[in-house]
PDB file of C-alpha atoms and ligand atoms in Angstrom:
ATOM      1  CA  MET A 245     108.425  85.295 128.978  1.00  0.00           C
ATOM      2  CA  SER A 246     111.518  84.559 126.949  1.00  0.00           C
ATOM      3  CA  GLY A 247     112.183  81.800 124.442  1.00  0.00           C
ATOM      4  CA  LYS A 248     115.484  80.674 122.949  1.00  0.00           C
ATOM      5  CA  ARG A 249     117.562  82.712 120.521  1.00  0.00           C
ATOM      6  CA  PHE A 250     118.969  81.219 117.352  1.00  0.00           C
ATOM      7  CA  HIS A 251     121.362  83.209 115.223  1.00  0.00           C
ATOM      8  CA  LEU A 252     122.291  81.581 111.931  1.00  0.00           C
ATOM      9  CA  SER A 253     124.817  82.811 109.417  1.00  0.00           C
ATOM     10  CA  VAL A 254     122.808  81.436 106.483  1.00  0.00           C
ATOM     11  CA  VAL A 255     119.274  80.083 106.309  1.00  0.00           C
ATOM     12  CA  VAL A 256     116.671  79.797 103.566  1.00  0.00           C
ATOM     13  CA  SER A 257     114.157  81.887 105.475  1.00  0.00           C
ATOM     14  CA  THR A 258     113.897  82.651 109.190  1.00  0.00           C
ATOM     15  CA  ASN A 259     110.099  82.320 108.956  1.00  0.00           C
ATOM     16  CA  LEU A 260     110.438  78.889 107.403  1.00  0.00           C
ATOM     17  CA  TYR A 261     113.053  77.820 109.988  1.00  0.00           C
ATOM     18  CA  THR A 262     110.827  78.988 112.847  1.00  0.00           C
ATOM     19  CA  THR A 263     107.788  77.185 111.422  1.00  0.00           C
ATOM     20  CA  GLU A 264     109.854  74.002 111.076  1.00  0.00           C
ATOM     21  CA  LEU A 265     111.106  74.280 114.666  1.00  0.00           C
ATOM     22  CA  LEU A 266     107.516  74.710 115.763  1.00  0.00           C
ATOM     23  CA  SER A 267     106.268  71.658 113.938  1.00  0.00           C
ATOM     24  CA  HIS A 268     109.218  69.380 114.814  1.00  0.00           C
ATOM     25  CA  SER A 269     109.978  70.081 118.437  1.00  0.00           C
ATOM     26  CA  GLY A 270     107.643  72.830 119.594  1.00  0.00           C
ATOM     27  CA  ILE A 271     109.064  76.143 120.747  1.00  0.00           C
ATOM     28  CA  GLU A 272     108.529  78.597 123.572  1.00  0.00           C
ATOM     29  CA  PRO A 273     106.840  81.934 122.981  1.00  0.00           C
ATOM     30  CA  TRP A 274     109.324  84.720 122.236  1.00  0.00           C
ATOM     31  CA  THR A 275     111.754  82.388 120.518  1.00  0.00           C
ATOM     32  CA  ILE A 276     113.745  84.477 118.054  1.00  0.00           C
ATOM     33  CA  VAL A 277     115.470  83.253 114.914  1.00  0.00           C
ATOM     34  CA  SER A 278     117.757  85.719 113.155  1.00  0.00           C
ATOM     35  CA  ALA A 279     120.127  85.315 110.243  1.00  0.00           C
ATOM     36  CA  ASP A 280     122.947  87.177 108.537  1.00  0.00           C
ATOM     37  CA  PHE A 281     121.717  85.991 105.170  1.00  0.00           C
ATOM     38  CA  GLN A 282     118.590  84.342 103.801  1.00  0.00           C
ATOM     39  CA  SER A 283     119.006  82.426 100.555  1.00  0.00           C
ATOM     40  CA  GLY A 284     115.232  82.418  99.977  1.00  0.00           C
ATOM     41  CA  GLY A 285     113.817  85.238 102.094  1.00  0.00           C
ATOM     42  CA  LYS A 286     110.048  85.389 101.708  1.00  0.00           C
ATOM     43  CA  GLY A 287     108.160  88.609 101.054  1.00  0.00           C
ATOM     44  CA  GLN A 288     104.480  89.432 100.859  1.00  0.00           C
ATOM     45  CA  ARG A 289     102.333  87.766  98.204  1.00  0.00           C
ATOM     46  CA  GLY A 290     104.876  85.176  97.132  1.00  0.00           C
ATOM     47  CA  ARG A 291     107.555  87.772  96.475  1.00  0.00           C
ATOM     48  CA  THR A 292     111.145  87.414  97.689  1.00  0.00           C
ATOM     49  CA  TRP A 293     112.943  89.547 100.247  1.00  0.00           C
ATOM     50  CA  GLU A 294     116.460  90.577  99.305  1.00  0.00           C
ATOM     51  CA  SER A 295     118.891  91.789 101.910  1.00  0.00           C
ATOM     52  CA  GLU A 296     122.672  92.163 101.730  1.00  0.00           C
ATOM     53  CA  ALA A 297     124.515  89.592 103.900  1.00  0.00           C
ATOM     54  CA  GLY A 298     125.421  90.863 107.373  1.00  0.00           C
ATOM     55  CA  GLU A 299     124.099  94.392 106.851  1.00  0.00           C
ATOM     56  CA  ASN A 300     120.470  94.285 107.980  1.00  0.00           C
ATOM     57  CA  LEU A 301     118.100  92.617 110.390  1.00  0.00           C
ATOM     58  CA  THR A 302     116.234  89.605 109.069  1.00  0.00           C
ATOM     59  CA  PHE A 303     114.518  87.706 111.846  1.00  0.00           C
ATOM     60  CA  SER A 304     111.381  85.957 113.029  1.00  0.00           C
ATOM     61  CA  VAL A 305     109.727  86.060 116.430  1.00  0.00           C
ATOM     62  CA  PHE A 306     107.392  83.308 117.568  1.00  0.00           C
ATOM     63  CA  ILE A 307     104.583  84.414 119.875  1.00  0.00           C
ATOM     64  CA  LYS A 308     101.334  83.055 121.251  1.00  0.00           C
ATOM     65  CA  PRO A 309      99.134  86.149 121.242  1.00  0.00           C
ATOM     66  CA  ARG A 310      95.777  86.439 122.964  1.00  0.00           C
ATOM     67  CA  ILE A 311      94.076  87.731 119.838  1.00  0.00           C
ATOM     68  CA  ARG A 312      90.948  86.594 118.010  1.00  0.00           C
ATOM     69  CA  VAL A 313      91.138  85.713 114.321  1.00  0.00           C
ATOM     70  CA  ALA A 314      88.815  88.628 113.550  1.00  0.00           C
ATOM     71  CA  ASP A 315      91.349  90.981 115.154  1.00  0.00           C
ATOM     72  CA  GLN A 316      94.509  89.472 113.676  1.00  0.00           C
ATOM     73  CA  TYR A 317      95.459  92.710 111.908  1.00  0.00           C
ATOM     74  CA  CYS A 318      96.208  94.046 115.419  1.00  0.00           C
ATOM     75  CA  ILE A 319      99.350  91.898 115.438  1.00  0.00           C
ATOM     76  CA  SER A 320     100.543  93.630 112.285  1.00  0.00           C
ATOM     77  CA  ALA A 321      99.644  97.014 113.823  1.00  0.00           C
ATOM     78  CA  ALA A 322     101.632  96.175 116.985  1.00  0.00           C
ATOM     79  CA  VAL A 323     104.692  95.053 114.989  1.00  0.00           C
ATOM     80  CA  SER A 324     104.569  98.087 112.680  1.00  0.00           C
ATOM     81  CA  LEU A 325     104.248 100.492 115.603  1.00  0.00           C
ATOM     82  CA  SER A 326     107.162  98.775 117.402  1.00  0.00           C
ATOM     83  CA  ILE A 327     109.339  99.466 114.370  1.00  0.00           C
ATOM     84  CA  LEU A 328     108.188 103.097 114.328  1.00  0.00           C
ATOM     85  CA  ASP A 329     108.968 103.403 118.062  1.00  0.00           C
ATOM     86  CA  LEU A 330     112.412 101.952 117.488  1.00  0.00           C
ATOM     87  CA  LEU A 331     113.232 104.161 114.493  1.00  0.00           C
ATOM     88  CA  ASP A 332     112.018 107.183 116.412  1.00  0.00           C
ATOM     89  CA  ASP A 333     114.701 106.468 119.053  1.00  0.00           C
ATOM     90  CA  TYR A 334     117.236 107.029 116.266  1.00  0.00           C
ATOM     91  CA  GLY A 335     115.578 110.274 115.159  1.00  0.00           C
ATOM     92  CA  CYS A 336     114.043 108.610 112.134  1.00  0.00           C
ATOM     93  CA  GLN A 337     110.351 109.368 111.510  1.00  0.00           C
ATOM     94  CA  ALA A 338     108.588 106.528 109.738  1.00  0.00           C
ATOM     95  CA  CYS A 339     105.024 105.778 108.728  1.00  0.00           C
ATOM     96  CA  ILE A 340     102.995 102.707 107.839  1.00  0.00           C
ATOM     97  CA  LYS A 341     101.966 101.989 104.291  1.00  0.00           C
ATOM     98  CA  TRP A 342      98.907  99.767 104.445  1.00  0.00           C
ATOM     99  CA  PRO A 343      98.871  96.917 105.012  1.00  0.00           C
ATOM    100  CA  ASN A 344     102.332  96.443 106.492  1.00  0.00           C
ATOM    101  CA  ASP A 345     105.260  98.282 104.942  1.00  0.00           C
ATOM    102  CA  ILE A 346     107.342 100.742 106.886  1.00  0.00           C
ATOM    103  CA  ILE A 347     108.205 103.871 104.956  1.00  0.00           C
ATOM    104  CA  VAL A 348     110.681 106.691 105.566  1.00  0.00           C
ATOM    105  CA  ASN A 349     110.744 109.619 103.143  1.00  0.00           C
ATOM    106  CA  ASP A 350     108.726 107.623 100.593  1.00  0.00           C
ATOM    107  CA  HIS A 351     111.248 104.761 100.710  1.00  0.00           C
ATOM    108  CA  LYS A 352     110.688 101.325 102.218  1.00  0.00           C
ATOM    109  CA  ILE A 353     112.859 100.624 105.243  1.00  0.00           C
ATOM    110  CA  ALA A 354     111.127  97.485 106.540  1.00  0.00           C
ATOM    111  CA  GLY A 355     108.648  94.822 105.571  1.00  0.00           C
ATOM    112  CA  LEU A 356     106.703  92.274 107.609  1.00  0.00           C
ATOM    113  CA  LEU A 357     105.578  88.786 106.847  1.00  0.00           C
ATOM    114  CA  ILE A 358     103.298  87.571 109.624  1.00  0.00           C
ATOM    115  CA  GLU A 359     102.189  83.958 109.385  1.00  0.00           C
ATOM    116  CA  ASN A 360      99.446  83.088 111.848  1.00  0.00           C
ATOM    117  CA  GLN A 361      98.431  79.615 112.949  1.00  0.00           C
ATOM    118  CA  LEU A 362      94.688  79.694 113.574  1.00  0.00           C
ATOM    119  CA  LYS A 363      92.587  77.452 115.836  1.00  0.00           C
ATOM    120  CA  GLY A 364      88.877  78.062 115.525  1.00  0.00           C
ATOM    121  CA  SER A 365      88.273  81.712 116.253  1.00  0.00           C
ATOM    122  CA  ILE A 366      91.615  82.388 117.919  1.00  0.00           C
ATOM    123  CA  VAL A 367      95.152  83.007 116.697  1.00  0.00           C
ATOM    124  CA  GLU A 368      96.947  80.109 118.322  1.00  0.00           C
ATOM    125  CA  SER A 369     100.414  81.321 117.438  1.00  0.00           C
ATOM    126  CA  SER A 370     102.148  83.699 115.152  1.00  0.00           C
ATOM    127  CA  VAL A 371     105.481  83.763 113.329  1.00  0.00           C
ATOM    128  CA  ILE A 372     106.390  87.394 112.877  1.00  0.00           C
ATOM    129  CA  GLY A 373     108.992  87.886 110.176  1.00  0.00           C
ATOM    130  CA  VAL A 374     110.716  91.237 109.932  1.00  0.00           C
ATOM    131  CA  GLY A 375     113.185  92.538 107.401  1.00  0.00           C
ATOM    132  CA  LEU A 376     114.576  95.861 108.625  1.00  0.00           C
ATOM    133  CA  ASN A 377     117.244  97.611 106.588  1.00  0.00           C
ATOM    134  CA  ILE A 378     119.982  98.852 108.894  1.00  0.00           C
ATOM    135  CA  ASN A 379     123.427  99.330 107.359  1.00  0.00           C
ATOM    136  CA  GLN A 380     122.912  98.610 103.658  1.00  0.00           C
ATOM    137  CA  VAL A 381     123.551 101.662 101.490  1.00  0.00           C
ATOM    138  CA  HIS A 382     123.153 100.360  97.936  1.00  0.00           C
ATOM    139  CA  PHE A 383     119.898  98.789  96.802  1.00  0.00           C
ATOM    140  CA  ASN A 384     118.717  97.205  93.571  1.00  0.00           C
ATOM    141  CA  SER A 385     115.757  98.996  92.083  1.00  0.00           C
ATOM    142  CA  PHE A 386     112.693  97.344  93.546  1.00  0.00           C
ATOM    143  CA  ARG A 387     108.989  97.872  92.895  1.00  0.00           C
ATOM    144  CA  TRP A 388     109.201 100.372  95.730  1.00  0.00           C
ATOM    145  CA  PRO A 389     112.507 102.236  96.376  1.00  0.00           C
ATOM    146  CA  ALA A 390     114.359 101.067  99.481  1.00  0.00           C
ATOM    147  CA  THR A 391     116.298 102.793 102.216  1.00  0.00           C
ATOM    148  CA  SER A 392     118.041 101.946 105.494  1.00  0.00           C
ATOM    149  CA  LEU A 393     118.580 103.413 108.944  1.00  0.00           C
ATOM    150  CA  LYS A 394     122.145 104.295 107.979  1.00  0.00           C
ATOM    151  CA  LEU A 395     121.018 106.214 104.887  1.00  0.00           C
ATOM    152  CA  GLU A 396     118.194 107.996 106.682  1.00  0.00           C
ATOM    153  CA  THR A 397     120.350 109.134 109.586  1.00  0.00           C
ATOM    154  CA  ALA A 398     123.349 109.911 107.331  1.00  0.00           C
ATOM    155  CA  SER A 399     125.385 107.931 109.855  1.00  0.00           C
ATOM    156  CA  GLN A 400     129.114 107.559 109.222  1.00  0.00           C
ATOM    157  CA  ILE A 401     129.275 104.429 111.342  1.00  0.00           C
ATOM    158  CA  SER A 402     127.420 101.157 111.102  1.00  0.00           C
ATOM    159  CA  PHE A 403     124.796 100.301 113.689  1.00  0.00           C
ATOM    160  CA  ASP A 404     125.048  97.245 115.954  1.00  0.00           C
ATOM    161  CA  ARG A 405     122.236  95.003 114.703  1.00  0.00           C
ATOM    162  CA  ALA A 406     122.054  92.928 117.906  1.00  0.00           C
ATOM    163  CA  VAL A 407     121.429  96.049 119.995  1.00  0.00           C
ATOM    164  CA  ILE A 408     118.653  97.144 117.632  1.00  0.00           C
ATOM    165  CA  LEU A 409     117.055  93.687 117.715  1.00  0.00           C
ATOM    166  CA  GLU A 410     116.975  93.732 121.536  1.00  0.00           C
ATOM    167  CA  ALA A 411     115.394  97.191 121.551  1.00  0.00           C
ATOM    168  CA  PHE A 412     112.806  96.035 119.033  1.00  0.00           C
ATOM    169  CA  ILE A 413     111.833  92.986 121.124  1.00  0.00           C
ATOM    170  CA  LEU A 414     111.251  95.200 124.177  1.00  0.00           C
ATOM    171  CA  ARG A 415     109.081  97.523 122.083  1.00  0.00           C
ATOM    172  CA  LEU A 416     107.162  94.596 120.624  1.00  0.00           C
ATOM    173  CA  LYS A 417     106.404  93.138 124.066  1.00  0.00           C
ATOM    174  CA  GLU A 418     104.872  96.478 125.081  1.00  0.00           C
ATOM    175  CA  ARG A 419     102.914  96.933 121.846  1.00  0.00           C
ATOM    176  CA  MET A 420     101.597  93.342 121.969  1.00  0.00           C
ATOM    177  CA  LYS A 421     100.274  93.970 125.483  1.00  0.00           C
ATOM    178  CA  GLU A 422      98.428  97.025 124.112  1.00  0.00           C
ATOM    179  CA  ALA A 423      97.066  95.023 121.167  1.00  0.00           C
ATOM    180  CA  GLU A 424      95.806  92.233 123.434  1.00  0.00           C
ATOM    181  CA  LYS A 425      94.166  94.751 125.759  1.00  0.00           C
ATOM    182  CA  ASP A 426      92.464  96.899 123.150  1.00  0.00           C
ATOM    183  CA  GLY A 427      92.588  96.057 119.457  1.00  0.00           C
ATOM    184  CA  ARG A 428      90.697  99.164 118.481  1.00  0.00           C
ATOM    185  CA  GLN A 429      93.210 101.408 120.246  1.00  0.00           C
ATOM    186  CA  ILE A 430      96.265  99.861 118.581  1.00  0.00           C
ATOM    187  CA  VAL A 431      94.734 100.339 115.123  1.00  0.00           C
ATOM    188  CA  GLU A 432      93.844 103.914 116.077  1.00  0.00           C
ATOM    189  CA  SER A 433      97.517 104.445 116.907  1.00  0.00           C
ATOM    190  CA  LEU A 434      98.435 102.976 113.528  1.00  0.00           C
ATOM    191  CA  ASN A 435      96.063 105.424 111.859  1.00  0.00           C
ATOM    192  CA  GLU A 436      98.036 108.285 113.394  1.00  0.00           C
ATOM    193  CA  HIS A 437     100.990 107.148 111.268  1.00  0.00           C
ATOM    194  CA  LEU A 438      99.243 106.038 108.106  1.00  0.00           C
ATOM    195  CA  TYR A 439     101.153 106.768 104.893  1.00  0.00           C
ATOM    196  CA  CYS A 440      99.369 109.163 102.494  1.00  0.00           C
ATOM    197  CA  GLN A 441      96.435 109.695 104.856  1.00  0.00           C
ATOM    198  CA  GLY A 442      94.158 112.427 103.492  1.00  0.00           C
ATOM    199  CA  GLU A 443      95.916 112.369 100.114  1.00  0.00           C
ATOM    200  CA  VAL A 444      94.514 111.388  96.743  1.00  0.00           C
ATOM    201  CA  VAL A 445      96.400 108.304  95.648  1.00  0.00           C
ATOM    202  CA  THR A 446      96.288 105.753  92.870  1.00  0.00           C
ATOM    203  CA  PHE A 447      95.865 102.068  93.570  1.00  0.00           C
ATOM    204  CA  LEU A 448      95.803  99.145  91.171  1.00  0.00           C
ATOM    205  CA  GLN A 449      93.194  96.423  91.438  1.00  0.00           C
ATOM    206  CA  ASN A 450      94.490  93.824  88.992  1.00  0.00           C
ATOM    207  CA  ASP A 451      94.928  96.131  85.975  1.00  0.00           C
ATOM    208  CA  GLU A 452      92.214  98.579  86.940  1.00  0.00           C
ATOM    209  CA  VAL A 453      93.239 102.001  88.244  1.00  0.00           C
ATOM    210  CA  ILE A 454      91.460 103.197  91.382  1.00  0.00           C
ATOM    211  CA  GLN A 455      91.788 106.723  92.702  1.00  0.00           C
ATOM    212  CA  GLY A 456      90.743 107.714  96.158  1.00  0.00           C
ATOM    213  CA  VAL A 457      91.639 109.569  99.314  1.00  0.00           C
ATOM    214  CA  VAL A 458      93.254 107.374 101.981  1.00  0.00           C
ATOM    215  CA  ARG A 459      91.046 107.588 105.072  1.00  0.00           C
ATOM    216  CA  ALA A 460      91.885 104.931 107.660  1.00  0.00           C
ATOM    217  CA  VAL A 461      92.472 101.278 108.425  1.00  0.00           C
ATOM    218  CA  THR A 462      89.734  99.379 110.265  1.00  0.00           C
ATOM    219  CA  THR A 463      90.320  96.990 113.204  1.00  0.00           C
ATOM    220  CA  ASP A 464      89.923  94.055 110.839  1.00  0.00           C
ATOM    221  CA  GLY A 465      92.680  95.453 108.634  1.00  0.00           C
ATOM    222  CA  GLN A 466      90.677  96.855 105.737  1.00  0.00           C
ATOM    223  CA  LEU A 467      91.703 100.103 104.074  1.00  0.00           C
ATOM    224  CA  LEU A 468      89.009 102.761 103.718  1.00  0.00           C
ATOM    225  CA  LEU A 469      89.243 104.903 100.592  1.00  0.00           C
ATOM    226  CA  SER A 470      86.981 107.836  99.673  1.00  0.00           C
ATOM    227  CA  GLU A 471      86.134 107.418  96.041  1.00  0.00           C
ATOM    228  CA  LYS A 472      83.712 109.267  93.755  1.00  0.00           C
ATOM    229  CA  GLU A 473      81.008 106.737  94.627  1.00  0.00           C
ATOM    230  CA  GLY A 474      81.626 107.039  98.377  1.00  0.00           C
ATOM    231  CA  ILE A 475      83.717 105.215 100.968  1.00  0.00           C
ATOM    232  CA  LYS A 476      84.936 101.765  99.964  1.00  0.00           C
ATOM    233  CA  ALA A 477      86.745  99.154 102.069  1.00  0.00           C
ATOM    234  CA  TYR A 478      89.493  96.933 100.658  1.00  0.00           C
ATOM    235  CA  SER A 479      91.077  93.826 102.131  1.00  0.00           C
ATOM    236  CA  ASN A 480      94.783  93.001 102.108  1.00  0.00           C
ATOM    237  CA  GLY A 481      95.775  91.766  98.658  1.00  0.00           C
ATOM    238  CA  GLU A 482      92.844  93.355  96.820  1.00  0.00           C
ATOM    239  CA  ILE A 483      94.657  96.551  95.816  1.00  0.00           C
ATOM    240  CA  THR A 484      98.234  97.840  95.735  1.00  0.00           C
ATOM    241  CA  LEU A 485      99.405 101.405  95.976  1.00  0.00           C
ATOM    242  CA  LYS A 486     100.944 102.649  92.749  1.00  0.00           C
ATOM    243  CA  ASN A 487     104.379 104.143  93.076  1.00  0.00           C
ATOM    244  CA  THR A 488     104.019 107.415  91.208  1.00  0.00           C
ATOM    245  CA  PHE A 489     107.406 108.962  91.977  1.00  0.00           C
ATOM    246  CA  GLY A 490     110.053 106.208  91.760  1.00  0.00           C
TER     247      GLY A 490
HETATM  248  C1  LIG B 585     107.536  92.244 102.440  1.00  0.00           C
HETATM  249  O1  LIG B 585     107.558  93.455 102.602  1.00  0.00           O
HETATM  250  O2  LIG B 585     107.342  91.738 101.331  1.00  0.00           O
HETATM  251  C2  LIG B 585     107.738  91.359 103.624  1.00  0.00           C
HETATM  252  C3  LIG B 585     109.183  91.051 103.852  1.00  0.00           C
HETATM  253  C4  LIG B 585     109.452  90.184 105.067  1.00  0.00           C
HETATM  254  C5  LIG B 585     110.888  89.757 105.118  1.00  0.00           C
HETATM  255  C6  LIG B 585     111.243  89.070 106.397  1.00  0.00           C
HETATM  256  S1  LIG B 585     112.983  88.854 106.550  1.00  0.00           S
HETATM  257  C7  LIG B 585     112.760  87.788 107.905  1.00  0.00           C
HETATM  258  C8  LIG B 585     111.537  86.952 107.638  1.00  0.00           C
HETATM  259  N1  LIG B 585     111.894  85.732 106.943  1.00  0.00           N
HETATM  260  C9  LIG B 585     111.431  85.717 105.698  1.00  0.00           C
HETATM  261  O3  LIG B 585     111.616  84.819 104.862  1.00  0.00           O
HETATM  262  N2  LIG B 585     110.725  86.850 105.448  1.00  0.00           N
HETATM  263  C10 LIG B 585     110.660  87.692 106.618  1.00  0.00           C
END
């Protein structure tokens, strides 16, 4: 279960490149496209993803998961947990900010952009885009402050990105097996590492401020918040966590 590897020095976006490969020639599951630099890296909700050339991991993995559309958040859970597993190997404790940011010490170390191709009630295929900050030590000020593995481990030397990518793929294969076997279990594992769980936090819904205690994420990817009126569920894109410290 291994597709081809493509490493490009420059590309617009590895997700875009993978999607184009898929539509032009078809590709094998576990094809991986990585790049040293993306000139138009895509982030969540139409944002861009900035990453210094040659310092970080920016890549996409194409898979054909055995996951129903209703359970598609499990793919995100599996990818997020694989990143946590990987960072843990380097002594770096991370958590998952719903819906799919990876946070270390209140700073964002990785982001995911998962683009699923749906067929009826099943996820036919999935392009998993990951931006994982490895060796970059200076960041522009973003909406959410950023960090990298090098900064978090106070490492004097730079990490070998290819080695980290290989380790991630092994982790992802394991976590995807878990997700396909039991979607509820993988989201339960995610809930063990949920950022701000049990804390009162402020979210924004358009311009409206919402305060609530972060409870859990459901198997269909909704965030449960305890508010004055009771427990409310929010879908991805409905609310964003307000950065109150940066
Ligand atoms: C986010 O947090 O906004 C998601 C960022 C996802 C960035 C990665 S980098 C590799 C892949 N290709 C892209 O264009 N985006 C994703």
